[in-house]
Short mmCIF file of C-alpha atoms in Angstrom, two decimals:
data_model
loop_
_atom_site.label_atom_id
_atom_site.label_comp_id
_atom_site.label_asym_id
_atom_site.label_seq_id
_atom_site.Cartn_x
_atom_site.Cartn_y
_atom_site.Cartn_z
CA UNK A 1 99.14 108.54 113.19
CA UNK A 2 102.34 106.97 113.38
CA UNK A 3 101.26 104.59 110.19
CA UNK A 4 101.09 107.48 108.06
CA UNK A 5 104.74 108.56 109.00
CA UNK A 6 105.79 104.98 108.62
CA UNK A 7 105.14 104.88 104.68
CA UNK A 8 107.54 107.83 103.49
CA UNK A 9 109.96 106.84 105.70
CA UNK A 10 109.89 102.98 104.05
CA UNK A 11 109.37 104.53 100.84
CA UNK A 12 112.61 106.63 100.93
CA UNK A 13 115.00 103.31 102.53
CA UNK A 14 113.14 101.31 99.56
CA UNK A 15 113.89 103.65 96.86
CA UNK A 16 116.98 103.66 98.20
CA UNK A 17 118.40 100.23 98.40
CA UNK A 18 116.77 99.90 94.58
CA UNK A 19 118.41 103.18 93.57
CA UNK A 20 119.23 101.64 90.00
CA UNK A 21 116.03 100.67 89.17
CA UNK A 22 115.26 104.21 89.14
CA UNK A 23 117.70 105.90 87.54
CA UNK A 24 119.78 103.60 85.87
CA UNK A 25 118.84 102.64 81.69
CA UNK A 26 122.06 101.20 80.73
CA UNK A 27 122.73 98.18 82.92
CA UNK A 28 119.03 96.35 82.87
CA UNK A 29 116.73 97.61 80.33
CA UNK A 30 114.46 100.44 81.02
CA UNK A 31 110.67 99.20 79.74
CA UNK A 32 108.46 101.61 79.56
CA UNK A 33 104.42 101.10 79.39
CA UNK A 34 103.94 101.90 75.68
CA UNK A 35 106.61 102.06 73.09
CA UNK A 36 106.13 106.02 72.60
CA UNK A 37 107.86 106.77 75.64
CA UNK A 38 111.11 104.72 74.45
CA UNK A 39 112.81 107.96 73.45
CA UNK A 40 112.32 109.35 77.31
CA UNK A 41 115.84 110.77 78.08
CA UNK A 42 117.03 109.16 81.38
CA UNK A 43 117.23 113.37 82.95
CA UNK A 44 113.37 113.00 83.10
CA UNK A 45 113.70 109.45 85.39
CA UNK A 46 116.37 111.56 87.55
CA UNK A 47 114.15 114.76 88.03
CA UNK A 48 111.59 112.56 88.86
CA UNK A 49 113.22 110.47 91.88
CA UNK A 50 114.64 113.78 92.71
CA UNK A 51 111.01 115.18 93.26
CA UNK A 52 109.80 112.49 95.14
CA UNK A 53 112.32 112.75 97.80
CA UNK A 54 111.79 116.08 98.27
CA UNK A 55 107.81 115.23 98.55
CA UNK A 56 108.56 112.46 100.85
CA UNK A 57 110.72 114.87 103.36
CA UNK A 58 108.41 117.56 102.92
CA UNK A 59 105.28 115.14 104.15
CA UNK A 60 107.68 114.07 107.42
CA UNK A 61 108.04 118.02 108.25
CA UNK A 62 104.84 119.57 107.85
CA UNK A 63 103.44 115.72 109.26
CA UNK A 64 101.84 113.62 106.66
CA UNK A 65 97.94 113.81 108.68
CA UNK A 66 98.56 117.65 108.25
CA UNK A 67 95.47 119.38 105.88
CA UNK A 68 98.50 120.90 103.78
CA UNK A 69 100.08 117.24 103.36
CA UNK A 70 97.12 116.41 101.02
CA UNK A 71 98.53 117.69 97.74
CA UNK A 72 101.96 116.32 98.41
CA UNK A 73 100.91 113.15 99.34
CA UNK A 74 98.86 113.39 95.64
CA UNK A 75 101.79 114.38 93.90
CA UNK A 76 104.15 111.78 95.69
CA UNK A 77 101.50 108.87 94.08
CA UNK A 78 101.62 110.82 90.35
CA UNK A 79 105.42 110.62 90.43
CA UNK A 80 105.45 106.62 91.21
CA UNK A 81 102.99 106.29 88.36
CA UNK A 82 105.30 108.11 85.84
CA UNK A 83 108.06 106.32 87.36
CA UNK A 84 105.70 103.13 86.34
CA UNK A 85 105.11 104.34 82.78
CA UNK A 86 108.28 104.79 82.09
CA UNK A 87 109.99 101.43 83.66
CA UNK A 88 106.91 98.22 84.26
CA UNK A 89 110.20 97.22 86.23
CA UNK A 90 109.51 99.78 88.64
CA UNK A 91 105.92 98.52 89.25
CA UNK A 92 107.52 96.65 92.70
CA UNK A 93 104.82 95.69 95.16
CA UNK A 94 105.88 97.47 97.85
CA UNK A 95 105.98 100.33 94.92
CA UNK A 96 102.38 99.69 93.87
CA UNK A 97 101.29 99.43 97.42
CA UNK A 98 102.73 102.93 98.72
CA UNK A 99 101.67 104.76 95.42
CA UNK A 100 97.95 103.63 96.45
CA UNK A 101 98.47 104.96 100.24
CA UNK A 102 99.56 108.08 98.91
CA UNK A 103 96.18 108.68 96.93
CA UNK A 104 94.08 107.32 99.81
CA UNK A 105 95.94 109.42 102.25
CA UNK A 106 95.61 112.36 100.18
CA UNK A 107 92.06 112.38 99.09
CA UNK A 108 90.21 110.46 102.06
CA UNK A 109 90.43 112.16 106.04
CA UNK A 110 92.63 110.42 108.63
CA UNK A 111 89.81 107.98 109.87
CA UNK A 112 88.94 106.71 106.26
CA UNK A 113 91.96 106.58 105.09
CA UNK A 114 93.46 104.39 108.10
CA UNK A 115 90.16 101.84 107.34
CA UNK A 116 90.95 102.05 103.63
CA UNK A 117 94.82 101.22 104.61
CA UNK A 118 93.36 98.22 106.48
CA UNK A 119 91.53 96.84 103.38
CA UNK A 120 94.38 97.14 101.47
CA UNK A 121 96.77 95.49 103.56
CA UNK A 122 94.21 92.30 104.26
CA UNK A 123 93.58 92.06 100.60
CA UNK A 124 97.19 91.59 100.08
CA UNK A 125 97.23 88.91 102.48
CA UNK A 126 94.42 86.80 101.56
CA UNK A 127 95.75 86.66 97.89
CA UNK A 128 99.09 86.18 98.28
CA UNK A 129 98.03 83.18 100.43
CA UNK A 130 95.99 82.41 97.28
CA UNK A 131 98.44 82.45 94.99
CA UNK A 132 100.71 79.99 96.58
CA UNK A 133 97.75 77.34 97.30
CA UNK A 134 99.03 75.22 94.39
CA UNK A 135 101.13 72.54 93.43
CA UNK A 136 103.68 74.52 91.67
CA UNK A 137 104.63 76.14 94.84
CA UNK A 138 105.09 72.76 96.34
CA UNK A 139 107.43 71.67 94.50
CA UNK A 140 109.46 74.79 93.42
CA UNK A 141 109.54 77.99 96.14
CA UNK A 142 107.73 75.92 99.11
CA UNK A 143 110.64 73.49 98.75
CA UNK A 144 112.67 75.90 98.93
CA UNK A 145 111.18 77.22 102.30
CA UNK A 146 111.28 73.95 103.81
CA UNK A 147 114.96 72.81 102.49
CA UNK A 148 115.95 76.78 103.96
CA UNK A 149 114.12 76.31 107.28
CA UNK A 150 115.37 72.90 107.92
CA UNK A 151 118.72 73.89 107.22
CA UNK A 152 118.79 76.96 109.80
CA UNK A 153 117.70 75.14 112.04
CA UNK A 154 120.48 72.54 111.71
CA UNK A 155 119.06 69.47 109.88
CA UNK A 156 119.07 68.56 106.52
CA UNK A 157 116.36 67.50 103.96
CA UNK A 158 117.55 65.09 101.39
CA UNK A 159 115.64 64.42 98.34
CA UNK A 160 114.20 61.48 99.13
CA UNK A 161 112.37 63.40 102.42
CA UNK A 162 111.88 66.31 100.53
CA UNK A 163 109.69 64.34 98.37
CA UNK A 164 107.91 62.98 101.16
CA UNK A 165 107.45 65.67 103.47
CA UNK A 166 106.82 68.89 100.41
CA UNK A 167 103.54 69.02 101.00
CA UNK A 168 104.28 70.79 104.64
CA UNK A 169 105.08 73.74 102.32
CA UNK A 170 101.01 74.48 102.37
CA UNK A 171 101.74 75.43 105.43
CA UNK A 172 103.51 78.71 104.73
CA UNK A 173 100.26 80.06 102.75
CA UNK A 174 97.90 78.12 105.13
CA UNK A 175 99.40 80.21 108.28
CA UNK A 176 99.48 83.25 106.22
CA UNK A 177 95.62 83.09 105.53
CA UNK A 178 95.61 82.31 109.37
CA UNK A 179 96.81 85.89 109.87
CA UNK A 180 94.03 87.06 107.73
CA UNK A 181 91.04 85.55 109.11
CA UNK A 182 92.55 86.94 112.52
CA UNK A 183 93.31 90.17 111.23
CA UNK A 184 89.83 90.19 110.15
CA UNK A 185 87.82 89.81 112.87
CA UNK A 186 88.21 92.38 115.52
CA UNK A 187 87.43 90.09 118.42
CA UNK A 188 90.81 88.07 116.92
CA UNK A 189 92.94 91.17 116.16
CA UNK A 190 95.60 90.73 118.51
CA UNK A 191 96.13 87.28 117.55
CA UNK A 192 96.23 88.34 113.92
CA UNK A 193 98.94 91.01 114.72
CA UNK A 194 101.40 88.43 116.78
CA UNK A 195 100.39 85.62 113.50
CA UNK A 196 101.53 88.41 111.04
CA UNK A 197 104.94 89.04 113.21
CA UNK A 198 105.83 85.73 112.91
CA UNK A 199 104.88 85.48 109.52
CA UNK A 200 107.53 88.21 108.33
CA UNK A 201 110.22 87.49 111.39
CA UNK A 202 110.01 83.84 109.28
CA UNK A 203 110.49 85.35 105.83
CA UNK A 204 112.95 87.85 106.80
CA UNK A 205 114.71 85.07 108.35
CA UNK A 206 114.31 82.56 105.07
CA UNK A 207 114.84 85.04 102.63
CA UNK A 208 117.46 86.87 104.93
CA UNK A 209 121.34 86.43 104.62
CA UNK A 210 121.33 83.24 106.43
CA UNK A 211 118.72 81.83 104.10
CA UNK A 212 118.44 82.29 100.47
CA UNK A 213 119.87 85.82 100.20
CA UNK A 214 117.41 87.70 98.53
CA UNK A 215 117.08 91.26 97.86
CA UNK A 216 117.34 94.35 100.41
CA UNK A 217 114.32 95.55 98.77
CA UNK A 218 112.00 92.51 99.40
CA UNK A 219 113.49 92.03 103.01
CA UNK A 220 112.81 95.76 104.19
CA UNK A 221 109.16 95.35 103.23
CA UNK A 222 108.55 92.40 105.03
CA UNK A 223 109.95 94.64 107.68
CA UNK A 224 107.33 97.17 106.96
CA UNK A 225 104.67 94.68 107.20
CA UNK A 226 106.05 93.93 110.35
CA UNK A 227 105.95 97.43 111.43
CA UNK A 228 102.11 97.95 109.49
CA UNK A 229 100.73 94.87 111.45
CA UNK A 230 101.60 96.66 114.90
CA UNK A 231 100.72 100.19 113.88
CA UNK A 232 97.92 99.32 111.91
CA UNK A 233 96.05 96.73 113.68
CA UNK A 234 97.81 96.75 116.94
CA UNK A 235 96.31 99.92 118.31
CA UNK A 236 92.91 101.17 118.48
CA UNK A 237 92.27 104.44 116.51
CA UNK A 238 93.43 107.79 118.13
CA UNK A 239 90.79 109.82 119.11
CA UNK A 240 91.62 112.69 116.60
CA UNK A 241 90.71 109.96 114.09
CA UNK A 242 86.80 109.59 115.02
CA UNK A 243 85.53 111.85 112.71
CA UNK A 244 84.59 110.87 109.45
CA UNK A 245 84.28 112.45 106.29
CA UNK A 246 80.82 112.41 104.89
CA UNK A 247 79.88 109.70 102.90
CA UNK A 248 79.17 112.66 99.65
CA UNK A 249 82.36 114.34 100.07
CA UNK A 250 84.26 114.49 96.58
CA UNK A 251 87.88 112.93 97.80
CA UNK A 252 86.42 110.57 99.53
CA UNK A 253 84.52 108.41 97.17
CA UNK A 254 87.96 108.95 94.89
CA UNK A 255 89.79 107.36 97.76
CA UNK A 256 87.33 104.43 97.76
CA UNK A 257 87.20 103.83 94.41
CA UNK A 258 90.59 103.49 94.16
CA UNK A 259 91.02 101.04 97.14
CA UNK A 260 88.15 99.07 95.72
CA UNK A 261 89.53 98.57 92.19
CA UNK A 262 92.85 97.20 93.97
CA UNK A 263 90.70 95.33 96.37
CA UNK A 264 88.93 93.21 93.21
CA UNK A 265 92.12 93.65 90.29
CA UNK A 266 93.59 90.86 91.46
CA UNK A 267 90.42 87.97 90.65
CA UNK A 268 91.00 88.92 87.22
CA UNK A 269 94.61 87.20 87.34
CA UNK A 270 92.43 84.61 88.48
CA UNK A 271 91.42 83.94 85.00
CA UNK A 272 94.87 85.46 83.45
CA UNK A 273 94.13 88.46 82.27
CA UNK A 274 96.28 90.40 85.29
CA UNK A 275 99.73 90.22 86.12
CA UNK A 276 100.71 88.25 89.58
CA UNK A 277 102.35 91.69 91.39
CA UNK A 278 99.16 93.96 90.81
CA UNK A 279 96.91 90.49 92.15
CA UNK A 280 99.51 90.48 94.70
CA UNK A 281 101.23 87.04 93.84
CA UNK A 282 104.00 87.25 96.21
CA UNK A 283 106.68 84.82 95.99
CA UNK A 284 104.16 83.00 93.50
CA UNK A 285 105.43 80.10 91.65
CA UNK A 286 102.67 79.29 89.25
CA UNK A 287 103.63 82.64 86.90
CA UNK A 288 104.37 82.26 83.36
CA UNK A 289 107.71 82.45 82.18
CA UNK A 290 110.20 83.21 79.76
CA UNK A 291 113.75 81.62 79.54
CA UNK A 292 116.69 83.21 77.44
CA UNK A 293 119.24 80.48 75.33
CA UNK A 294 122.06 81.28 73.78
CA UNK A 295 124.37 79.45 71.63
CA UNK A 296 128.03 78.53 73.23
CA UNK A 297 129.68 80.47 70.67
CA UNK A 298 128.06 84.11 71.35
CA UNK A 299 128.87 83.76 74.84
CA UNK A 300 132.20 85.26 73.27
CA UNK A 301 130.87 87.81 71.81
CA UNK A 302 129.21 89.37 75.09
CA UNK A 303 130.55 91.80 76.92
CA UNK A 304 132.38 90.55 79.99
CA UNK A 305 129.32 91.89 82.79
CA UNK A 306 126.89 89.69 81.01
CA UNK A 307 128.84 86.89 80.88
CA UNK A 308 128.65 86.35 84.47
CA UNK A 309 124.67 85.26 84.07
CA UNK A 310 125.31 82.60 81.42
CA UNK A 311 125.24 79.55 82.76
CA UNK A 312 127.68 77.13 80.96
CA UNK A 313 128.36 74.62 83.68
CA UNK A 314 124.88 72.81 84.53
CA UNK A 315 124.78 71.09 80.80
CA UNK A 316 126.89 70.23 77.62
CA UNK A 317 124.11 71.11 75.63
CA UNK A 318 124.85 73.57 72.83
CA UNK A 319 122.58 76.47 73.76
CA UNK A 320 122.80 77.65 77.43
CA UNK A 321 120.79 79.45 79.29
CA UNK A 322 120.96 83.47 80.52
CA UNK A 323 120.09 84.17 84.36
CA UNK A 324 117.46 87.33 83.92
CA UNK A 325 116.80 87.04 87.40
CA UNK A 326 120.49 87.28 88.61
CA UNK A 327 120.93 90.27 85.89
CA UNK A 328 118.11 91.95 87.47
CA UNK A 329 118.61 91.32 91.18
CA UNK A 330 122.66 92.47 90.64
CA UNK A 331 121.90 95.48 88.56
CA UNK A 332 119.07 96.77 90.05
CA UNK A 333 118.61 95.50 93.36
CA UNK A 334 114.97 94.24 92.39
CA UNK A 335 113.72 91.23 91.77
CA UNK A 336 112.42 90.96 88.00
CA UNK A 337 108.67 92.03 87.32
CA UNK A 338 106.97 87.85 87.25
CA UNK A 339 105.66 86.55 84.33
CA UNK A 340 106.12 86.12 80.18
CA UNK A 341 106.11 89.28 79.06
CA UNK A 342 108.95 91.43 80.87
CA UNK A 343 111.33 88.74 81.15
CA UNK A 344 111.01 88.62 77.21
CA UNK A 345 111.15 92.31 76.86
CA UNK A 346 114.34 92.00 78.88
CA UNK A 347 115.31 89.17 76.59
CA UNK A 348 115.11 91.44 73.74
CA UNK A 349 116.40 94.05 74.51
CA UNK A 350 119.57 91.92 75.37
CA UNK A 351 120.32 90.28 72.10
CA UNK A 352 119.13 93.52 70.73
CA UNK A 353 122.16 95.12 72.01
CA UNK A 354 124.64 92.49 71.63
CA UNK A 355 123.41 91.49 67.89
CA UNK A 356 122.83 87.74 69.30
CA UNK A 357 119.55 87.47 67.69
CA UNK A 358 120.38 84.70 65.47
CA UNK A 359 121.73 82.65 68.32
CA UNK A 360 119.54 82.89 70.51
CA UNK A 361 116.34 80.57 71.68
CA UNK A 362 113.52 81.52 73.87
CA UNK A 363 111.46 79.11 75.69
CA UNK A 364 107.90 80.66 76.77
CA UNK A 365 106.23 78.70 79.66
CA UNK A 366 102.48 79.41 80.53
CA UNK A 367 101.33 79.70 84.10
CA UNK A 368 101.01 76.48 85.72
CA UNK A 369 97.93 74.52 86.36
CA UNK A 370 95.92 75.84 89.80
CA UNK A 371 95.51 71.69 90.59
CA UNK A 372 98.09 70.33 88.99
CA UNK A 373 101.50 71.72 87.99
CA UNK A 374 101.43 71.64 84.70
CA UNK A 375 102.46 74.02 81.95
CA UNK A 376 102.53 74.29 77.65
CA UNK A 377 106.13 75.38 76.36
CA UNK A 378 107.16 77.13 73.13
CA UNK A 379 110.16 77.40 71.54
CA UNK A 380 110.98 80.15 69.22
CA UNK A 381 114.73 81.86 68.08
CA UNK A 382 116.17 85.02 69.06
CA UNK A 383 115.13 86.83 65.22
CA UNK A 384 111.74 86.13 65.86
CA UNK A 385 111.02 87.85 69.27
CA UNK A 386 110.05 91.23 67.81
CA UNK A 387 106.88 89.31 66.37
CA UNK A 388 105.89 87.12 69.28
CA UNK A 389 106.32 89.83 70.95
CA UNK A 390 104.42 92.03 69.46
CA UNK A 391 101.62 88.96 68.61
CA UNK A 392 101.74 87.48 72.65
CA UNK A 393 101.23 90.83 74.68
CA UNK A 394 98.86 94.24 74.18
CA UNK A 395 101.93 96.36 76.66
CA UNK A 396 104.90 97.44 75.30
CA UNK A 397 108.01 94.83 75.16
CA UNK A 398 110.84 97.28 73.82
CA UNK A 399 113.38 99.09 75.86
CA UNK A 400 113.63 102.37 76.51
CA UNK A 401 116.62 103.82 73.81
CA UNK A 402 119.55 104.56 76.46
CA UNK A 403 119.96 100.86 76.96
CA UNK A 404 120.76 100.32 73.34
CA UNK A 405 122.61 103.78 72.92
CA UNK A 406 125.90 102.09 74.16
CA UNK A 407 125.66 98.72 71.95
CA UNK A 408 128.76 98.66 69.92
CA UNK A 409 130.70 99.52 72.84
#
């Protein structure tokens, strides 16, 4: 079906535009999963990206619903998983999503695999509609939305209305759990594929270059989901497609494993014990957080690319604080993996490098409140991060060794 050569061909343009991410150790650190793969020479990451594409263009030629497109689509999902264990950075959603594709597509026949692809897809719909159903996304992202909308559209929001009228922001996740219910229900199908087109025609338009400029990488996959909604749900299954496999067969019940742990991961970030991109907490504002301080005088001492993320204007206060998102988005293309843990890893890994340890302050927030956006802070200095680190989070927080190879330069 024309789904299945949809993926690879998303997959390549989205490695692509994020080409850094997946090569790259030396201008955003490198994370791996566990600290045993730290020494992982950055060849291995190359050979890697350079076997997927080969997969991916081998799957377009021999047709990816072909019997001998099985193994490759396999292989193409065990490559993004090493490319995960080596870099939690490289655990994008759209990454996550096509690695799970590949198994289903590989181990289940057409038919099961397209109803499989269906579950996935509403899944990531209903909780990413979840995710945002709180205040914090009211008064942070949402806001954003509604100043961004109101702006293209040629009025302006000023605080005072903002304040008043933030609450409309519900209606972003309100009409995206809209699209699910629709999407659901075959009867409602149609309606669910136009509610889904507008859904991503309005993000890529918010998040687009007239909006707040975000990354290639997030806009092309709401372009995918454009293109999924159509292919997906817009047309009725070809009639090579009846067949099932039976309900005993080997691959199969592989496949449906798999799609069924994805299908329930995300309830147990729910109770905070996932993180928001496997739960699927897109554009999610109520993630924990970690914020990088450093003193005015070891601005100096960084090297003149990092400089550009400290911000030194917004306060007179002594310590000021380092962009991680900026670094990330500029150097890699990719947003920065959400939540406490990476953002301190990246943290460390900086003053690691640049020997600003002892002037440097990190503030940890916790995820916000579901009813009410609230959140504990703590404050700790830059010497200390190896042991909250180590104390705060069971994965691995240290960068891979090419980033600090290169740190008295």
């Amino acid at each position: 079906m024309l789904y299945q050569r949809a993926v690879p061909f998303f997959l390549l343009i989205l490695v692509a535009v994020t080409y850094p991410l997946w090569i790259d150790q030396t201008a955003f650190p490198a994370v791996p999963i566990i600290a045993e793969l730290c020494p992982v020479p950055g060849l291995v990451d190359i050979l890697l990206l350079a076997t997927l594409t080969a997969i991916l263009m081998t799957v377009q030629i021999i047709g990816p619903q072909s019997p001998k497109a099985s193994a490759p689509w396999i292989a193409c999902s065990i490559i993004l998983v090493l490319c995960f264990c080596l870099n939690q950075h490289r655990f994008q959603p759209w990454a996550y999503q096509f690695a799970v594709l590949g198994f289903i597509f590989g181990l289940a026949p057409p038919r099961n695999a397209r109803q499989m692809a269906m579950w996935i897809s509403l899944s990531i719909y209903f909780y990413s509609a979840l995710s945002k159903l709180n205040p914090s996304f009211v008064n942070e992202l949402g806001s954003d939305f509604l100043v961004t909308f109101s702006s293209i559209g040629g009025m302006s929001l000023s605080p005072d209305q903002l304040a008043a009228w933030k609450w409309l922001a519900l209606g972003f996740p309100l009409f995206e759990l809209l699209a699910f219910v629709l999407l659901l229900m075959p009867r409602t199908r149609k309606l669910g594929v136009v509610a889904a087109c507008m859904m991503h025609v309005g993000l890529i338009v918010v998040l687009g270059p007239l909006g707040l400029s975000h990354s290639w990488g997030v806009l092309l996959w709401n372009v995918f989901f454009f293109t999924q909604a159509i292919l997906l749900f817009g047309f009725s299954e070809p009639a090579q497609e009846e067949e099932t496999a039976p309900a005993g067969t080997a691959g199969l019940r592989v496949a449906q494993v798999i799609c069924g742990c994805v299908i329930l991961f995300p309830t147990l970030e729910l109770v905070g014990l996932g993180d928001p991109w496997p739960a699927w907490g897109l554009y999610a504002s109520h993630v924990g957080r970690t914020h990088l301080f450093l003193s005015r005088h070891a601005v100096d001492r960084l090297p003149e690319p990092l400089r550009a993320y400290v911000d030194t204007e917004s306060s007179d206060d002594l310590f000021v604080p380092f962009r991680l998102e900026q670094w990330s988005l500029e150097t890699t293309g990719a947003p920065i993996y959400p939540g406490q843990r990476f953002s301190l890893a990246a943290a460390r890994a900086l003053v690691n490098k640049t020997d600003t340890a002892s002037a440097a302050r990190l503030v940890l927030e916790s995820p916000a409140g579901r009813l009410q956006d609230d959140r504990e802070a703590d404050t700790f200095s830059g010497d200390k991060i190896a042991m909250e680190a180590d104390r705060r989070f069971w994965l691995n927080t240290k960068p891979r060794d090419a980033f600090l190879q290169d740190r008295d330069r």
